[in-house]
Coordinates of C-alpha atoms in Angstrom, one line a residue:
Chain A
X1 CA 3.9 11.0 -3.4
X2 CA 1.1 8.2 -3.0
X3 CA 3.1 5.4 -1.7
X4 CA 2.2 1.9 0.1
X5 CA 5.4 0.6 1.8
X6 CA 5.5 -2.8 3.5
X7 CA 7.9 -4.7 5.8
X8 CA 9.3 -6.9 6.3
X9 CA 10.5 -7.4 2.8
X10 CA 10.7 -11.3 3.6
X11 CA 9.9 -13.6 6.4
X12 CA 10.5 -16.7 7.3
X13 CA 8.6 -18.7 10.2
X14 CA 8.1 -22.4 11.1
X15 CA 4.5 -24.0 10.6
X16 CA 2.3 -23.2 13.2
X17 CA 3.5 -19.9 14.3
X18 CA 1.9 -16.5 14.1
X19 CA 3.4 -13.6 12.3
X20 CA 2.6 -10.1 11.5
X21 CA 2.9 -8.0 8.1
X22 CA 2.9 -4.4 8.4
X23 CA 1.9 -1.6 5.6
X24 CA 2.3 1.9 5.6
X25 CA 0.5 4.3 3.2
X26 CA 0.6 7.8 2.3
X27 CA -2.3 7.7 -0.5
X28 CA -4.7 10.6 0.2
X29 CA -7.7 10.8 0.1
X30 CA -8.0 7.4 1.4
X31 CA -11.0 5.3 0.9
X32 CA -10.2 1.8 1.5
X33 CA -7.3 -0.8 1.7
X34 CA -6.9 -4.4 0.3
X35 CA -4.7 -7.4 1.4
X36 CA -4.0 -9.5 -1.6
X37 CA -2.2 -12.7 -1.4
X38 CA -0.1 -14.2 -4.4
X39 CA 1.4 -17.6 -4.8
X40 CA 4.4 -18.0 -6.8
X41 CA 3.5 -18.0 -10.4
X42 CA -0.3 -17.1 -10.1
X43 CA -2.3 -13.8 -9.9
X44 CA -3.1 -12.1 -6.6
X45 CA -6.2 -12.8 -4.9
X46 CA -8.1 -10.6 -2.5
X47 CA -7.7 -11.6 1.3
X48 CA -9.8 -8.8 2.7
X49 CA -11.0 -5.0 1.9
X50 CA -11.4 -2.4 4.6
X51 CA -12.8 0.9 4.3
X52 CA -11.9 3.9 6.5
X53 CA -14.4 3.1 9.3
X54 CA -13.3 -0.5 9.9
X55 CA -10.5 -1.2 12.4
X56 CA -10.5 -5.2 12.3
X57 CA -11.4 -7.7 9.7
X58 CA -10.9 -11.5 9.8
X59 CA -10.9 -14.0 7.1
X60 CA -10.3 -17.4 8.5
X61 CA -6.7 -17.5 10.0
X62 CA -6.2 -13.7 8.6
X63 CA -6.7 -10.8 10.3
X64 CA -6.2 -7.2 9.2
X65 CA -6.2 -4.2 11.2
X66 CA -6.4 -0.5 10.0
X67 CA -5.4 2.8 11.8
X68 CA -6.6 5.3 9.5
X69 CA -5.3 8.1 11.7
X70 CA -1.7 6.8 11.7
X71 CA -2.0 5.5 8.1
X72 CA -1.1 1.8 9.0
X73 CA -2.4 -1.6 8.5
X74 CA -1.3 -5.2 9.7
X75 CA -2.0 -8.7 8.4
X76 CA -1.8 -11.1 11.2
X77 CA -1.8 -14.5 10.3
X78 CA -2.6 -17.2 13.2
X79 CA -1.2 -20.6 13.3
X80 CA 0.4 -20.7 9.9
X81 CA 0.5 -23.4 7.4
X82 CA 2.5 -24.6 4.5
X83 CA 0.0 -23.2 2.0
X84 CA 0.7 -19.8 3.7
X85 CA 4.0 -19.4 1.9
X86 CA 3.4 -16.6 -0.6
X87 CA 3.8 -12.9 -1.1
X88 CA 1.4 -10.9 0.8
X89 CA 0.5 -7.2 -1.1
X90 CA -1.2 -4.3 0.3
X91 CA -3.0 -2.0 -2.0
X92 CA -4.8 1.2 -1.7
X93 CA -6.9 2.9 -4.5
X94 CA -5.5 6.3 -5.8
X95 CA -7.7 9.5 -5.2
X96 CA -10.7 7.4 -4.7
X97 CA -10.4 6.0 -8.1
X98 CA -10.2 2.6 -9.8
X99 CA -6.3 2.7 -10.1
X100 CA -4.6 0.7 -7.5
X101 CA -1.5 1.6 -5.5
X102 CA 0.3 -1.5 -4.9
X103 CA 3.1 -2.0 -2.4
X104 CA 6.3 -4.0 -3.2
X105 CA 5.0 -7.1 -0.8
X106 CA 6.4 -9.4 2.2
X107 CA 7.6 -12.7 0.9
X108 CA 6.5 -15.4 3.7
X109 CA 8.3 -18.5 3.8
X110 CA 6.7 -21.0 6.2
X111 CA 8.8 -24.3 6.8
X112 CA 7.7 -27.6 8.4
Chain B
X1 CA -17.0 -19.5 -13.7
X2 CA -13.6 -19.8 -15.2
X3 CA -12.3 -16.8 -13.7
X4 CA -10.1 -14.4 -15.9
X5 CA -8.6 -16.1 -18.5
X6 CA -5.2 -15.0 -20.2
X7 CA -3.0 -16.4 -23.0
X8 CA -0.5 -17.4 -23.9
X9 CA 0.8 -18.2 -20.3
X10 CA 4.7 -17.8 -21.4
X11 CA 6.0 -16.1 -24.6
X12 CA 9.4 -16.1 -25.6
X13 CA 10.4 -13.8 -28.4
X14 CA 13.3 -11.9 -29.8
X15 CA 13.8 -8.3 -29.6
X16 CA 12.1 -6.3 -32.4
X17 CA 8.9 -8.7 -32.7
X18 CA 5.6 -8.1 -32.1
X19 CA 3.8 -9.4 -29.0
X20 CA 0.0 -9.7 -28.6
X21 CA -1.2 -10.8 -25.2
X22 CA -4.9 -11.7 -24.7
X23 CA -7.6 -11.6 -22.1
X24 CA -11.1 -12.8 -21.6
X25 CA -12.5 -11.0 -18.1
X26 CA -15.2 -12.8 -16.0
X27 CA -18.4 -12.9 -17.8
X28 CA -20.7 -9.5 -16.8
X29 CA -17.7 -7.8 -15.2
X30 CA -17.6 -4.2 -16.5
X31 CA -13.9 -3.1 -15.7
X32 CA -10.9 -4.4 -17.3
X33 CA -7.4 -3.8 -16.3
X34 CA -3.7 -4.6 -17.6
X35 CA -1.2 -4.8 -15.2
X36 CA 2.5 -5.5 -15.5
X37 CA 4.7 -7.0 -12.6
X38 CA 8.6 -6.8 -12.1
X39 CA 10.9 -7.7 -9.2
X40 CA 12.2 -4.2 -9.5
X41 CA 8.9 -2.2 -9.7
X42 CA 6.0 -4.6 -8.4
X43 CA 2.7 -4.4 -9.8
X44 CA 1.9 -1.5 -11.8
X45 CA -1.3 -0.4 -13.8
X46 CA -1.1 0.1 -17.4
X47 CA -4.4 0.8 -18.8
X48 CA -7.8 0.0 -17.6
X49 CA -11.4 -0.1 -19.5
X50 CA -15.0 0.8 -18.5
X51 CA -17.7 -1.0 -20.8
X52 CA -14.9 -1.4 -23.5
X53 CA -13.6 1.9 -23.3
X54 CA -10.3 3.2 -22.3
X55 CA -10.4 5.1 -19.1
X56 CA -6.8 6.0 -18.0
X57 CA -3.7 5.0 -20.1
X58 CA -1.3 7.0 -18.2
X59 CA 0.8 3.9 -17.2
X60 CA 1.5 2.5 -20.7
X61 CA 5.1 3.1 -20.6
X62 CA 5.2 4.2 -24.3
X63 CA 4.0 4.1 -27.7
X64 CA 5.3 0.7 -28.3
X65 CA 2.4 -0.6 -26.3
X66 CA -1.2 -0.5 -27.1
X67 CA -4.1 -2.0 -25.8
X68 CA -7.8 -2.9 -27.0
X69 CA -11.1 -4.1 -26.0
X70 CA -13.2 -4.7 -29.2
X71 CA -16.0 -6.2 -27.1
X72 CA -17.0 -7.3 -23.3
X73 CA -15.2 -10.4 -23.4
X74 CA -11.8 -9.8 -25.1
X75 CA -8.9 -7.5 -24.6
X76 CA -5.8 -7.6 -25.9
X77 CA -2.3 -5.9 -25.1
X78 CA 0.0 -5.5 -27.9
X79 CA 3.9 -4.5 -28.0
X80 CA 5.4 -3.5 -31.1
X81 CA 8.3 -3.8 -31.2
X82 CA 9.4 -5.7 -28.2
X83 CA 12.3 -4.8 -26.1
X84 CA 14.3 -6.9 -23.6
X85 CA 13.2 -4.5 -20.8
X86 CA 9.5 -5.6 -21.9
X87 CA 10.1 -8.6 -20.0
X88 CA 7.6 -9.3 -17.2
X89 CA 4.5 -10.9 -15.9
X90 CA 1.6 -9.4 -17.6
X91 CA -1.9 -9.6 -15.4
X92 CA -5.1 -8.9 -16.5
X93 CA -7.8 -8.4 -13.8
X94 CA -11.6 -7.8 -14.0
X95 CA -14.2 -6.2 -11.7
X96 CA -18.0 -5.6 -11.6
X97 CA -18.8 -2.4 -9.6
X98 CA -21.4 -2.4 -7.3
X99 CA -23.4 0.8 -5.7
X100 CA -22.3 1.2 -2.2
X101 CA -19.0 -0.3 -1.9
X102 CA -15.6 -0.9 -2.9
X103 CA -15.4 -3.6 -5.4
X104 CA -12.6 -6.5 -6.2
X105 CA -10.6 -7.1 -8.7
X106 CA -10.2 -10.6 -10.1
X107 CA -6.8 -11.4 -11.4
X108 CA -5.9 -13.8 -14.4
X109 CA -2.8 -16.3 -13.9
X110 CA -0.8 -13.8 -15.9
X111 CA 1.4 -14.1 -19.0
X112 CA 5.1 -14.4 -18.3
X113 CA 7.0 -12.6 -21.1
X114 CA 10.5 -13.1 -21.9
X115 CA 12.1 -11.0 -24.7
X116 CA 15.6 -12.0 -25.5

């Protein structure tokens, strides 16, 4: 079954700390993996798109890694800010189509 | 560009009523997607269009749901009759497919639907 699973479900950290979010997928064949950030009450916004040939990709304080062999990805947030409080969703296209399979997300809360 | 525009932002209706959600994609984008988001099931694809033509509607939950895209700048998602279990946030997204690489989907702000 094509699935995208994320952990942890929720995470609380203090401002300035680093954190890492995990994503495991069973979607096959694999073409790319995306991380989205969704603020409360808003639509998801793309952070990164990684193809199977990319191991690491950065977008400011966000760094995504991908291991296509183990079908795992992680999103590392450095020096967290209050504005990082949001849900982070891992997404994989289904069977090289335009259909995206979404993980259930990790809810991150950053406190001062 | 103003991004993907959805209306209304909030809709409260009684069970049995017809509900119409509207979406204006980003100008020039040739794909349009309708999603539903709930706490229990997360984000789910309902239907998507390419050049105004429905490509895959396998995610539409039942016959009460219908979607149209009469032109490149407008799409509607209609629920008739509505039921309490349809309460969710409905997102519209659009994208432009470019040769050689994965494309990005741009999401609208969503419509929060409450059916009482």
